[in-house]
Amino acid sequence: MPNAISGFSKLTKPEKIEWLLDTYFSDKEAARTLVKQYWNSDEKLQKLHDEFIENTITNYYLPLGIAPNFLINNKLYTIPMAIEESSVVAAASKAAKFWMDRGGFKAEVISTEKIGQVHFTYNSDFESLKTFFETVKPKLIASTSDITKNMKRRGGGILDIELKDKSKDLDNYYQLHATFETLDAMGANFINSCLEQFAKTFKNEATKLKGDLDIVMSILSNYVPNCLVRAEVSCPISELKSKDIANPKLFADKFKQAVNIAEIEPYRAVTHNKGIMNGIDAVVLATGNDFRAVEAGVHAFASRNGRYSSLTHCSINDGIFKFWIEIPLALGTVGGLTSLHPLVKFSLEMLEKPSAKDLMQIVAVAGLAQNFAALKSLTTTGIQEGHMKMHLMNILNQFEATPEEKTHLIEYFKTNVVTHSAVAEAINNIRIN
Ligand code: MEV
């Protein structure tokens, strides 16, 4: 077991790396080479990455792919996706093309409200607290004027602050529940700064209140059910006919059944939604947004009725097939990584510098497209055929296949089933002949 180390963050980057190599690696040279291989030769760029977090030793790469042909509200997009899973970008591109030929995706932002809370305890009667809150509320808002000045000028800011009595669930527990409009910013820093100022002012003013009031914490909520976006596709059932959909009516019925299963069966809903998040996270990451916040909020939303359920829905009425998603997404296109990470700027430029609302629509569409592609495969050919085809390159790389071997085997597996052992055997056959 290694010895604990103190003052680690104060060491220089080379010192940190040496400590790591000495402590954990038998082949130090190989480990050092790897760490350096992933550094960027442009020192300025590397320094930028070093300074995103603490104790950076190297970079961790993910592929950045693009999915073209996304027609959203009659505008064509090429969507950037940062993801390691082999079939995701191909599936998104396929779904995009399918729906481009059928009118494209329609998306709309339903609401954009963000939430933050000051959690506090109070040990006297609620009526006194309520009266106190009403008198102090304008002061809470006024005390944040320096923080909110710019946001207000652009049309955003604090929407409201409510006092919430939670003492039935937890003794002496109350909240200031605040709502915000943060426009093109995700708003985490803005909201947290406002909340901490509310807490300070509230506590100071509470000397006039009978009983003890103590602030526990002030923090935004990543649950944003009123920051909601909807995306949908629809077409007459007959138009679903395509290369792999011979019987559109049968396809539509089975597809709807698959969605209905995810609506009522949590085991299926989790995997169904995971497929949606394949698309969502990839775009969220490529555009420099916080995918953990999005994940946490989206899954809470999927459970809002007391049972974890599908984020997408499907209907068939009067011969029209309709498939849609409604999800909460708190995203930003200014601030944070968006003005720092060169590839995030690149991704946003590819999307023609979207507003936060535009990005909400694009991300929701990516999730819907991903789910459409997954359900289309699952209810027709099964998922493995396409999945293993996309995974073929990973298996070939595991066997360190040469470019010639790859060309030959990709051709061979166009008409043969891909499994790990089938690839191993095919490589062996080439190599012994
Ligand atoms: C795999 O990453 C995602 C799927 O499992 C999604 C689904 O089952 O709907 C294919």
Short mmCIF file of C-alpha atoms and ligand atoms in Angstrom, two decimals:
data_model
loop_
_atom_site.label_atom_id
_atom_site.label_comp_id
_atom_site.label_asym_id
_atom_site.label_seq_id
_atom_site.Cartn_x
_atom_site.Cartn_y
_atom_site.Cartn_z
CA MET A 1 0.00 0.00 0.00
CA PRO A 2 1.47 3.42 -0.93
CA ASN A 3 2.17 6.03 1.73
CA ALA A 4 -0.25 8.94 1.95
CA ILE A 5 1.10 12.15 0.46
CA SER A 6 0.52 15.64 1.81
CA GLY A 7 0.84 18.89 -0.12
CA PHE A 8 0.40 17.00 -3.41
CA SER A 9 -1.41 19.86 -5.13
CA LYS A 10 1.60 22.14 -4.46
CA LEU A 11 3.99 19.90 -6.45
CA THR A 12 4.83 20.84 -10.03
CA LYS A 13 3.32 18.80 -12.85
CA PRO A 14 6.57 16.85 -13.50
CA GLU A 15 6.89 16.16 -9.76
CA LYS A 16 3.32 14.85 -9.62
CA ILE A 17 3.97 12.57 -12.56
CA GLU A 18 7.23 11.27 -11.03
CA TRP A 19 5.46 10.54 -7.73
CA LEU A 20 2.75 8.65 -9.60
CA LEU A 21 5.22 6.63 -11.69
CA ASP A 22 7.37 5.79 -8.63
CA THR A 23 4.35 4.76 -6.60
CA TYR A 24 2.31 2.64 -9.01
CA PHE A 25 4.14 1.64 -12.18
CA SER A 26 6.56 -1.24 -12.68
CA ASP A 27 7.46 -0.06 -16.19
CA LYS A 28 7.98 3.63 -15.44
CA GLU A 29 9.38 4.46 -18.87
CA ALA A 30 6.34 3.05 -20.66
CA ALA A 31 3.96 4.92 -18.34
CA ARG A 32 5.94 8.18 -18.75
CA THR A 33 5.86 7.80 -22.54
CA LEU A 34 2.09 7.29 -22.47
CA VAL A 35 1.48 10.34 -20.30
CA LYS A 36 3.61 12.45 -22.65
CA GLN A 37 2.11 10.98 -25.80
CA TYR A 38 -1.22 12.46 -24.87
CA TRP A 39 0.17 15.95 -24.20
CA ASN A 40 -0.46 18.57 -26.79
CA SER A 41 2.70 19.79 -28.47
CA ASP A 42 1.26 23.32 -28.43
CA GLU A 43 2.34 24.46 -24.96
CA LYS A 44 -0.31 27.15 -24.68
CA LEU A 45 -3.07 24.70 -25.50
CA GLN A 46 -1.71 22.15 -23.06
CA LYS A 47 -1.53 24.77 -20.32
CA LEU A 48 -5.17 25.65 -20.95
CA HIS A 49 -6.13 22.01 -20.40
CA ASP A 50 -3.83 21.70 -17.39
CA GLU A 51 -5.65 24.58 -15.78
CA PHE A 52 -9.20 23.31 -16.28
CA ILE A 53 -8.78 21.11 -13.20
CA GLU A 54 -6.29 20.45 -10.44
CA ASN A 55 -3.51 17.82 -10.59
CA THR A 56 -3.72 17.40 -14.38
CA ILE A 57 -1.10 14.91 -15.55
CA THR A 58 -2.15 14.45 -19.17
CA ASN A 59 -5.23 14.55 -21.44
CA TYR A 60 -7.93 11.92 -21.83
CA TYR A 61 -9.16 11.83 -25.41
CA LEU A 62 -12.65 11.01 -26.63
CA PRO A 63 -13.46 10.94 -30.33
CA LEU A 64 -15.41 13.92 -31.65
CA GLY A 65 -17.69 12.72 -34.45
CA ILE A 66 -20.25 14.57 -36.51
CA ALA A 67 -23.76 13.56 -37.56
CA PRO A 68 -24.93 15.51 -40.64
CA ASN A 69 -28.40 15.90 -42.19
CA PHE A 70 -30.35 16.87 -39.08
CA LEU A 71 -33.30 18.91 -40.35
CA ILE A 72 -34.66 20.76 -37.30
CA ASN A 73 -37.48 23.28 -37.74
CA ASN A 74 -36.60 23.38 -41.44
CA LYS A 75 -32.93 24.21 -40.83
CA LEU A 76 -30.15 21.73 -41.57
CA TYR A 77 -27.59 21.02 -38.87
CA THR A 78 -24.44 18.95 -38.55
CA ILE A 79 -24.32 17.84 -34.94
CA PRO A 80 -21.03 17.36 -33.04
CA MET A 81 -20.89 14.31 -30.75
CA ALA A 82 -18.12 13.44 -28.27
CA ILE A 83 -18.51 9.77 -27.37
CA GLU A 84 -16.59 6.51 -27.26
CA GLU A 85 -19.43 4.06 -28.04
CA SER A 86 -18.94 2.77 -31.57
CA SER A 87 -22.48 2.76 -32.98
CA VAL A 88 -23.87 6.05 -31.62
CA VAL A 89 -22.80 8.53 -34.30
CA ALA A 90 -23.68 6.15 -37.12
CA ALA A 91 -27.12 5.55 -35.59
CA ALA A 92 -27.74 9.29 -35.17
CA SER A 93 -26.73 9.97 -38.78
CA LYS A 94 -28.99 7.21 -40.03
CA ALA A 95 -31.98 8.48 -38.05
CA ALA A 96 -31.26 12.05 -39.20
CA LYS A 97 -31.28 11.00 -42.84
CA PHE A 98 -34.43 8.91 -42.38
CA TRP A 99 -36.36 11.86 -40.93
CA MET A 100 -34.82 14.44 -43.28
CA ASP A 101 -36.65 12.64 -46.07
CA ARG A 102 -39.89 12.81 -44.06
CA GLY A 103 -40.10 16.48 -43.07
CA GLY A 104 -37.43 16.51 -40.38
CA PHE A 105 -37.68 17.17 -36.64
CA LYS A 106 -39.90 19.81 -35.06
CA ALA A 107 -38.66 21.19 -31.75
CA GLU A 108 -39.85 23.85 -29.32
CA VAL A 109 -38.67 25.21 -25.99
CA ILE A 110 -41.57 25.08 -23.55
CA SER A 111 -39.97 26.91 -20.61
CA THR A 112 -36.55 28.15 -19.43
CA GLU A 113 -36.82 28.59 -15.65
CA LYS A 114 -33.88 27.58 -13.42
CA ILE A 115 -34.09 26.89 -9.70
CA GLY A 116 -31.93 27.47 -6.62
CA GLN A 117 -32.54 27.03 -2.91
CA VAL A 118 -31.31 28.37 0.41
CA HIS A 119 -31.85 25.55 2.91
CA PHE A 120 -32.23 26.69 6.51
CA THR A 121 -33.56 25.72 9.92
CA TYR A 122 -35.85 27.78 12.14
CA ASN A 123 -37.04 26.77 15.58
CA SER A 124 -40.07 28.98 16.17
CA ASP A 125 -43.52 29.38 14.63
CA PHE A 126 -44.07 29.46 10.87
CA GLU A 127 -46.42 32.47 10.98
CA SER A 128 -43.63 34.70 12.35
CA LEU A 129 -41.23 33.35 9.73
CA LYS A 130 -43.75 34.05 6.97
CA THR A 131 -44.30 37.66 8.06
CA PHE A 132 -40.53 38.14 8.39
CA PHE A 133 -39.94 36.68 4.91
CA GLU A 134 -42.52 38.98 3.28
CA THR A 135 -40.88 42.10 4.77
CA VAL A 136 -37.34 40.96 3.98
CA LYS A 137 -37.98 39.65 0.43
CA PRO A 138 -37.40 43.03 -1.36
CA LYS A 139 -34.14 43.38 0.62
CA LEU A 140 -33.00 39.92 -0.51
CA ILE A 141 -33.50 40.92 -4.13
CA ALA A 142 -31.98 44.38 -3.66
CA SER A 143 -28.88 42.92 -2.00
CA THR A 144 -28.01 41.02 -5.19
CA SER A 145 -28.23 44.08 -7.47
CA ASP A 146 -24.49 44.03 -8.27
CA ILE A 147 -24.64 40.35 -9.21
CA THR A 148 -27.82 40.65 -11.29
CA LYS A 149 -27.06 43.97 -13.04
CA ASN A 150 -25.73 42.53 -16.32
CA MET A 151 -28.15 39.63 -16.46
CA LYS A 152 -31.07 42.04 -15.92
CA ARG A 153 -29.85 44.35 -18.66
CA ARG A 154 -29.95 41.39 -21.07
CA GLY A 155 -33.50 40.49 -19.98
CA GLY A 156 -32.86 37.82 -17.34
CA GLY A 157 -32.38 37.73 -13.58
CA ILE A 158 -34.29 36.63 -10.49
CA LEU A 159 -37.89 35.67 -11.24
CA ASP A 160 -39.18 35.06 -7.72
CA ILE A 161 -38.32 33.86 -4.23
CA GLU A 162 -40.77 31.74 -2.24
CA LEU A 163 -40.65 30.58 1.34
CA LYS A 164 -41.29 26.83 1.60
CA ASP A 165 -42.29 25.01 4.77
CA LYS A 166 -40.63 21.58 4.78
CA SER A 167 -40.89 21.09 8.53
CA LYS A 168 -43.41 18.27 8.14
CA ASP A 169 -40.79 16.22 6.32
CA LEU A 170 -37.80 17.28 8.45
CA ASP A 171 -37.95 19.05 11.81
CA ASN A 172 -37.35 22.83 11.61
CA TYR A 173 -36.46 22.67 7.91
CA TYR A 174 -37.46 25.51 5.54
CA GLN A 175 -36.31 26.83 2.18
CA LEU A 176 -36.01 29.96 0.16
CA HIS A 177 -36.95 28.55 -3.22
CA ALA A 178 -35.79 30.94 -5.93
CA THR A 179 -36.40 30.88 -9.67
CA PHE A 180 -34.18 32.46 -12.32
CA GLU A 181 -33.97 33.26 -16.01
CA THR A 182 -30.35 32.93 -17.11
CA LEU A 183 -30.79 33.36 -20.90
CA ASP A 184 -27.85 31.90 -22.85
CA ALA A 185 -25.86 30.99 -19.73
CA MET A 186 -26.32 27.68 -17.93
CA GLY A 187 -26.30 30.01 -14.94
CA ALA A 188 -24.76 27.88 -12.18
CA ASN A 189 -22.35 30.60 -11.00
CA PHE A 190 -24.92 33.34 -11.32
CA ILE A 191 -27.53 31.39 -9.37
CA ASN A 192 -25.12 30.25 -6.65
CA SER A 193 -23.81 33.79 -6.17
CA CYS A 194 -27.36 35.14 -5.82
CA LEU A 195 -28.28 32.38 -3.37
CA GLU A 196 -25.25 32.96 -1.17
CA GLN A 197 -26.10 36.67 -1.06
CA PHE A 198 -29.75 35.86 -0.17
CA ALA A 199 -28.49 33.65 2.64
CA LYS A 200 -26.20 36.39 4.03
CA THR A 201 -28.89 39.06 3.92
CA PHE A 202 -31.51 36.70 5.33
CA LYS A 203 -29.29 35.69 8.24
CA ASN A 204 -28.35 39.32 9.00
CA GLU A 205 -31.96 40.43 8.98
CA ALA A 206 -32.98 37.48 11.16
CA THR A 207 -31.62 39.20 14.29
CA LYS A 208 -35.04 40.96 14.26
CA LEU A 209 -36.87 37.61 14.25
CA LYS A 210 -37.83 35.71 17.39
CA GLY A 211 -36.29 32.21 17.52
CA ASP A 212 -33.09 30.89 15.89
CA LEU A 213 -32.61 30.82 12.13
CA ASP A 214 -29.57 28.99 10.74
CA ILE A 215 -28.46 28.68 7.15
CA VAL A 216 -27.55 25.11 6.20
CA MET A 217 -26.51 25.66 2.55
CA SER A 218 -27.25 27.56 -0.63
CA ILE A 219 -27.10 25.82 -4.01
CA LEU A 220 -28.81 25.63 -7.37
CA SER A 221 -30.95 22.60 -8.19
CA ASN A 222 -30.07 20.46 -11.18
CA TYR A 223 -33.71 19.37 -11.26
CA VAL A 224 -35.24 21.81 -13.74
CA PRO A 225 -38.71 20.52 -14.69
CA ASN A 226 -39.62 24.04 -15.85
CA CYS A 227 -36.69 24.30 -18.24
CA LEU A 228 -38.32 22.03 -20.73
CA VAL A 229 -37.91 21.25 -24.42
CA ARG A 230 -39.96 19.10 -26.75
CA ALA A 231 -38.89 17.48 -30.03
CA GLU A 232 -40.99 15.37 -32.34
CA VAL A 233 -41.18 13.58 -35.65
CA SER A 234 -44.32 12.48 -37.45
CA CYS A 235 -45.48 11.19 -40.79
CA PRO A 236 -48.26 9.11 -42.33
CA ILE A 237 -47.59 5.43 -41.55
CA SER A 238 -47.28 4.59 -45.25
CA GLU A 239 -44.29 6.95 -45.50
CA LEU A 240 -42.32 4.88 -42.99
CA LYS A 241 -41.70 2.40 -45.80
CA SER A 242 -37.98 2.18 -46.51
CA LYS A 243 -35.12 -0.21 -47.31
CA ASP A 244 -35.41 -1.92 -43.92
CA ILE A 245 -39.12 -1.31 -43.27
CA ALA A 246 -41.08 -3.48 -45.66
CA ASN A 247 -44.35 -3.38 -43.73
CA PRO A 248 -44.80 0.13 -42.26
CA LYS A 249 -48.00 -0.68 -40.34
CA LEU A 250 -46.37 -3.63 -38.58
CA PHE A 251 -43.28 -1.53 -37.89
CA ALA A 252 -45.30 1.39 -36.43
CA ASP A 253 -47.34 -0.92 -34.16
CA LYS A 254 -44.30 -2.76 -32.86
CA PHE A 255 -42.36 0.48 -32.39
CA LYS A 256 -45.23 1.98 -30.38
CA GLN A 257 -45.45 -1.21 -28.33
CA ALA A 258 -41.73 -0.89 -27.52
CA VAL A 259 -42.27 2.70 -26.31
CA ASN A 260 -45.32 1.65 -24.28
CA ILE A 261 -43.23 -1.07 -22.58
CA ALA A 262 -40.63 1.54 -21.57
CA GLU A 263 -43.45 3.74 -20.23
CA ILE A 264 -44.62 1.13 -17.74
CA GLU A 265 -41.57 -1.09 -17.07
CA PRO A 266 -38.66 0.54 -15.19
CA TYR A 267 -36.09 -2.17 -16.10
CA ARG A 268 -36.70 -1.46 -19.76
CA ALA A 269 -37.15 2.30 -19.22
CA VAL A 270 -33.63 2.65 -17.80
CA THR A 271 -32.03 1.04 -20.87
CA HIS A 272 -34.41 2.87 -23.22
CA ASN A 273 -33.45 6.19 -21.61
CA LYS A 274 -29.76 5.21 -21.56
CA GLY A 275 -29.98 4.99 -25.34
CA ILE A 276 -31.52 8.49 -25.41
CA MET A 277 -28.68 9.77 -23.21
CA ASN A 278 -26.15 8.30 -25.70
CA GLY A 279 -27.26 11.05 -28.05
CA ILE A 280 -27.87 13.74 -25.44
CA ASP A 281 -24.61 13.38 -23.48
CA ALA A 282 -22.51 13.27 -26.64
CA VAL A 283 -23.80 16.68 -27.79
CA VAL A 284 -23.82 18.11 -24.27
CA LEU A 285 -20.16 17.13 -23.88
CA ALA A 286 -19.13 18.38 -27.34
CA THR A 287 -20.71 21.77 -26.60
CA GLY A 288 -18.94 22.13 -23.24
CA ASN A 289 -22.00 21.62 -21.06
CA ASP A 290 -22.29 19.74 -17.78
CA PHE A 291 -23.50 16.24 -18.66
CA ARG A 292 -23.67 15.16 -14.98
CA ALA A 293 -26.15 17.96 -14.28
CA VAL A 294 -28.17 17.00 -17.34
CA GLU A 295 -28.14 13.29 -16.41
CA ALA A 296 -29.22 13.94 -12.81
CA GLY A 297 -32.04 16.27 -13.86
CA VAL A 298 -33.28 14.11 -16.71
CA HIS A 299 -33.53 10.93 -14.61
CA ALA A 300 -35.31 12.77 -11.79
CA PHE A 301 -37.77 13.99 -14.44
CA ALA A 302 -38.20 10.43 -15.73
CA SER A 303 -39.33 9.47 -12.20
CA ARG A 304 -41.55 12.49 -11.56
CA ASN A 305 -44.77 10.46 -11.43
CA GLY A 306 -43.43 8.04 -8.83
CA ARG A 307 -42.27 5.37 -11.27
CA TYR A 308 -39.19 5.59 -13.49
CA SER A 309 -40.52 5.82 -17.05
CA SER A 310 -39.70 6.50 -20.69
CA LEU A 311 -38.64 9.99 -21.74
CA THR A 312 -40.12 9.42 -25.20
CA HIS A 313 -43.68 8.70 -26.28
CA CYS A 314 -45.41 7.47 -29.41
CA SER A 315 -48.91 7.70 -30.84
CA ILE A 316 -50.69 6.39 -33.91
CA ASN A 317 -53.85 8.32 -34.74
CA ASP A 318 -55.72 8.48 -38.04
CA GLY A 319 -52.83 6.79 -39.82
CA ILE A 320 -50.26 9.28 -38.51
CA PHE A 321 -47.20 7.98 -36.65
CA LYS A 322 -45.90 10.48 -34.07
CA PHE A 323 -42.85 10.05 -31.83
CA TRP A 324 -41.71 12.68 -29.33
CA ILE A 325 -39.56 13.53 -26.34
CA GLU A 326 -40.01 16.07 -23.55
CA ILE A 327 -37.02 16.68 -21.31
CA PRO A 328 -35.60 19.27 -18.95
CA LEU A 329 -32.24 20.63 -20.15
CA ALA A 330 -30.28 23.43 -18.47
CA LEU A 331 -27.68 24.33 -21.09
CA GLY A 332 -25.48 27.29 -21.85
CA THR A 333 -23.86 28.63 -24.99
CA VAL A 334 -21.95 31.41 -23.24
CA GLY A 335 -19.70 31.29 -20.17
CA GLY A 336 -17.98 28.26 -18.66
CA LEU A 337 -16.06 26.03 -21.07
CA THR A 338 -17.89 27.50 -24.07
CA SER A 339 -15.43 30.37 -24.38
CA LEU A 340 -12.37 28.37 -23.28
CA HIS A 341 -12.16 24.92 -24.85
CA PRO A 342 -11.15 25.30 -28.52
CA LEU A 343 -13.14 22.23 -29.57
CA VAL A 344 -16.23 23.50 -27.78
CA LYS A 345 -15.95 26.78 -29.70
CA PHE A 346 -15.48 24.70 -32.85
CA SER A 347 -18.61 22.65 -32.07
CA LEU A 348 -20.68 25.75 -31.38
CA GLU A 349 -19.50 27.33 -34.64
CA MET A 350 -20.49 24.13 -36.48
CA LEU A 351 -23.97 24.61 -34.97
CA GLU A 352 -23.91 28.23 -36.22
CA LYS A 353 -23.51 29.77 -32.76
CA PRO A 354 -26.81 28.64 -31.24
CA SER A 355 -28.62 30.38 -28.39
CA ALA A 356 -29.21 28.22 -25.30
CA LYS A 357 -32.77 27.66 -26.57
CA ASP A 358 -31.49 26.52 -29.99
CA LEU A 359 -29.08 24.16 -28.25
CA MET A 360 -31.86 22.73 -26.06
CA GLN A 361 -33.76 21.87 -29.26
CA ILE A 362 -30.71 20.36 -30.96
CA VAL A 363 -29.85 18.21 -27.92
CA ALA A 364 -33.44 17.00 -27.51
CA VAL A 365 -33.50 16.06 -31.20
CA ALA A 366 -30.22 14.13 -30.83
CA GLY A 367 -31.81 12.15 -27.97
CA LEU A 368 -34.98 11.45 -29.94
CA ALA A 369 -33.01 10.41 -33.05
CA GLN A 370 -30.87 8.06 -30.98
CA ASN A 371 -33.93 6.45 -29.43
CA PHE A 372 -35.59 6.12 -32.85
CA ALA A 373 -32.51 4.36 -34.23
CA ALA A 374 -32.27 2.01 -31.23
CA LEU A 375 -35.98 1.06 -31.27
CA LYS A 376 -35.96 0.64 -35.04
CA SER A 377 -33.10 -1.88 -34.74
CA LEU A 378 -34.48 -3.57 -31.64
CA THR A 379 -37.92 -4.15 -33.15
CA THR A 380 -36.65 -5.29 -36.55
CA THR A 381 -33.18 -6.83 -36.99
CA GLY A 382 -32.15 -6.79 -33.32
CA ILE A 383 -29.41 -4.53 -31.99
CA GLN A 384 -26.40 -6.81 -32.35
CA GLU A 385 -26.17 -6.85 -36.13
CA GLY A 386 -25.47 -3.12 -36.43
CA HIS A 387 -23.68 -2.93 -33.08
CA MET A 388 -21.16 -5.65 -33.90
CA LYS A 389 -20.57 -4.21 -37.37
CA MET A 390 -19.60 -0.92 -35.73
CA HIS A 391 -17.63 -2.74 -33.07
CA LEU A 392 -15.66 -4.66 -35.71
CA MET A 393 -13.00 -1.93 -35.91
CA ASN A 394 -12.44 -2.12 -32.13
CA ILE A 395 -11.95 -5.88 -32.32
CA LEU A 396 -9.60 -5.50 -35.30
CA ASN A 397 -7.59 -2.96 -33.33
CA GLN A 398 -7.40 -5.33 -30.36
CA PHE A 399 -5.75 -7.82 -32.71
CA GLU A 400 -3.51 -5.06 -34.10
CA ALA A 401 -4.78 -5.74 -37.62
CA THR A 402 -2.79 -4.10 -40.43
CA PRO A 403 -4.56 -1.73 -42.88
CA GLU A 404 -4.61 -4.56 -45.47
CA GLU A 405 -6.10 -7.02 -42.98
CA LYS A 406 -8.72 -4.42 -42.03
CA THR A 407 -9.77 -3.80 -45.64
CA HIS A 408 -10.07 -7.51 -46.28
CA LEU A 409 -11.99 -8.29 -43.08
CA ILE A 410 -14.37 -5.34 -43.32
CA GLU A 411 -15.33 -6.70 -46.75
CA TYR A 412 -15.60 -10.26 -45.41
CA PHE A 413 -17.85 -9.23 -42.49
CA LYS A 414 -20.26 -7.37 -44.75
CA THR A 415 -21.80 -10.78 -45.38
CA ASN A 416 -20.75 -12.69 -42.24
CA VAL A 417 -21.89 -12.39 -38.62
CA VAL A 418 -19.45 -10.42 -36.45
CA THR A 419 -18.51 -12.04 -33.15
CA HIS A 420 -15.27 -11.76 -31.23
CA SER A 421 -14.36 -15.37 -31.98
CA ALA A 422 -15.34 -15.12 -35.67
CA VAL A 423 -12.99 -12.13 -36.06
CA ALA A 424 -10.20 -13.96 -34.20
CA GLU A 425 -10.62 -16.95 -36.50
CA ALA A 426 -10.72 -14.83 -39.66
CA ILE A 427 -7.53 -13.00 -38.65
CA ASN A 428 -5.82 -16.28 -37.87
CA ASN A 429 -6.79 -17.67 -41.25
CA ILE A 430 -5.25 -14.67 -43.01
CA ARG A 431 -2.11 -14.81 -40.93
CA ILE A 432 -1.38 -18.51 -41.39
CA ASN A 433 -2.03 -18.38 -45.13
C1 MEV B 1 -26.87 0.91 -26.04
O1 MEV B 1 -25.87 1.83 -25.70
C2 MEV B 1 -28.23 1.56 -26.03
C3 MEV B 1 -29.41 0.62 -26.23
O2 MEV B 1 -29.37 -0.44 -25.30
C4 MEV B 1 -30.66 1.46 -26.06
C5 MEV B 1 -31.95 0.67 -26.04
O3 MEV B 1 -31.95 -0.51 -25.66
O4 MEV B 1 -32.98 1.30 -26.35
C6 MEV B 1 -29.38 0.00 -27.61
#
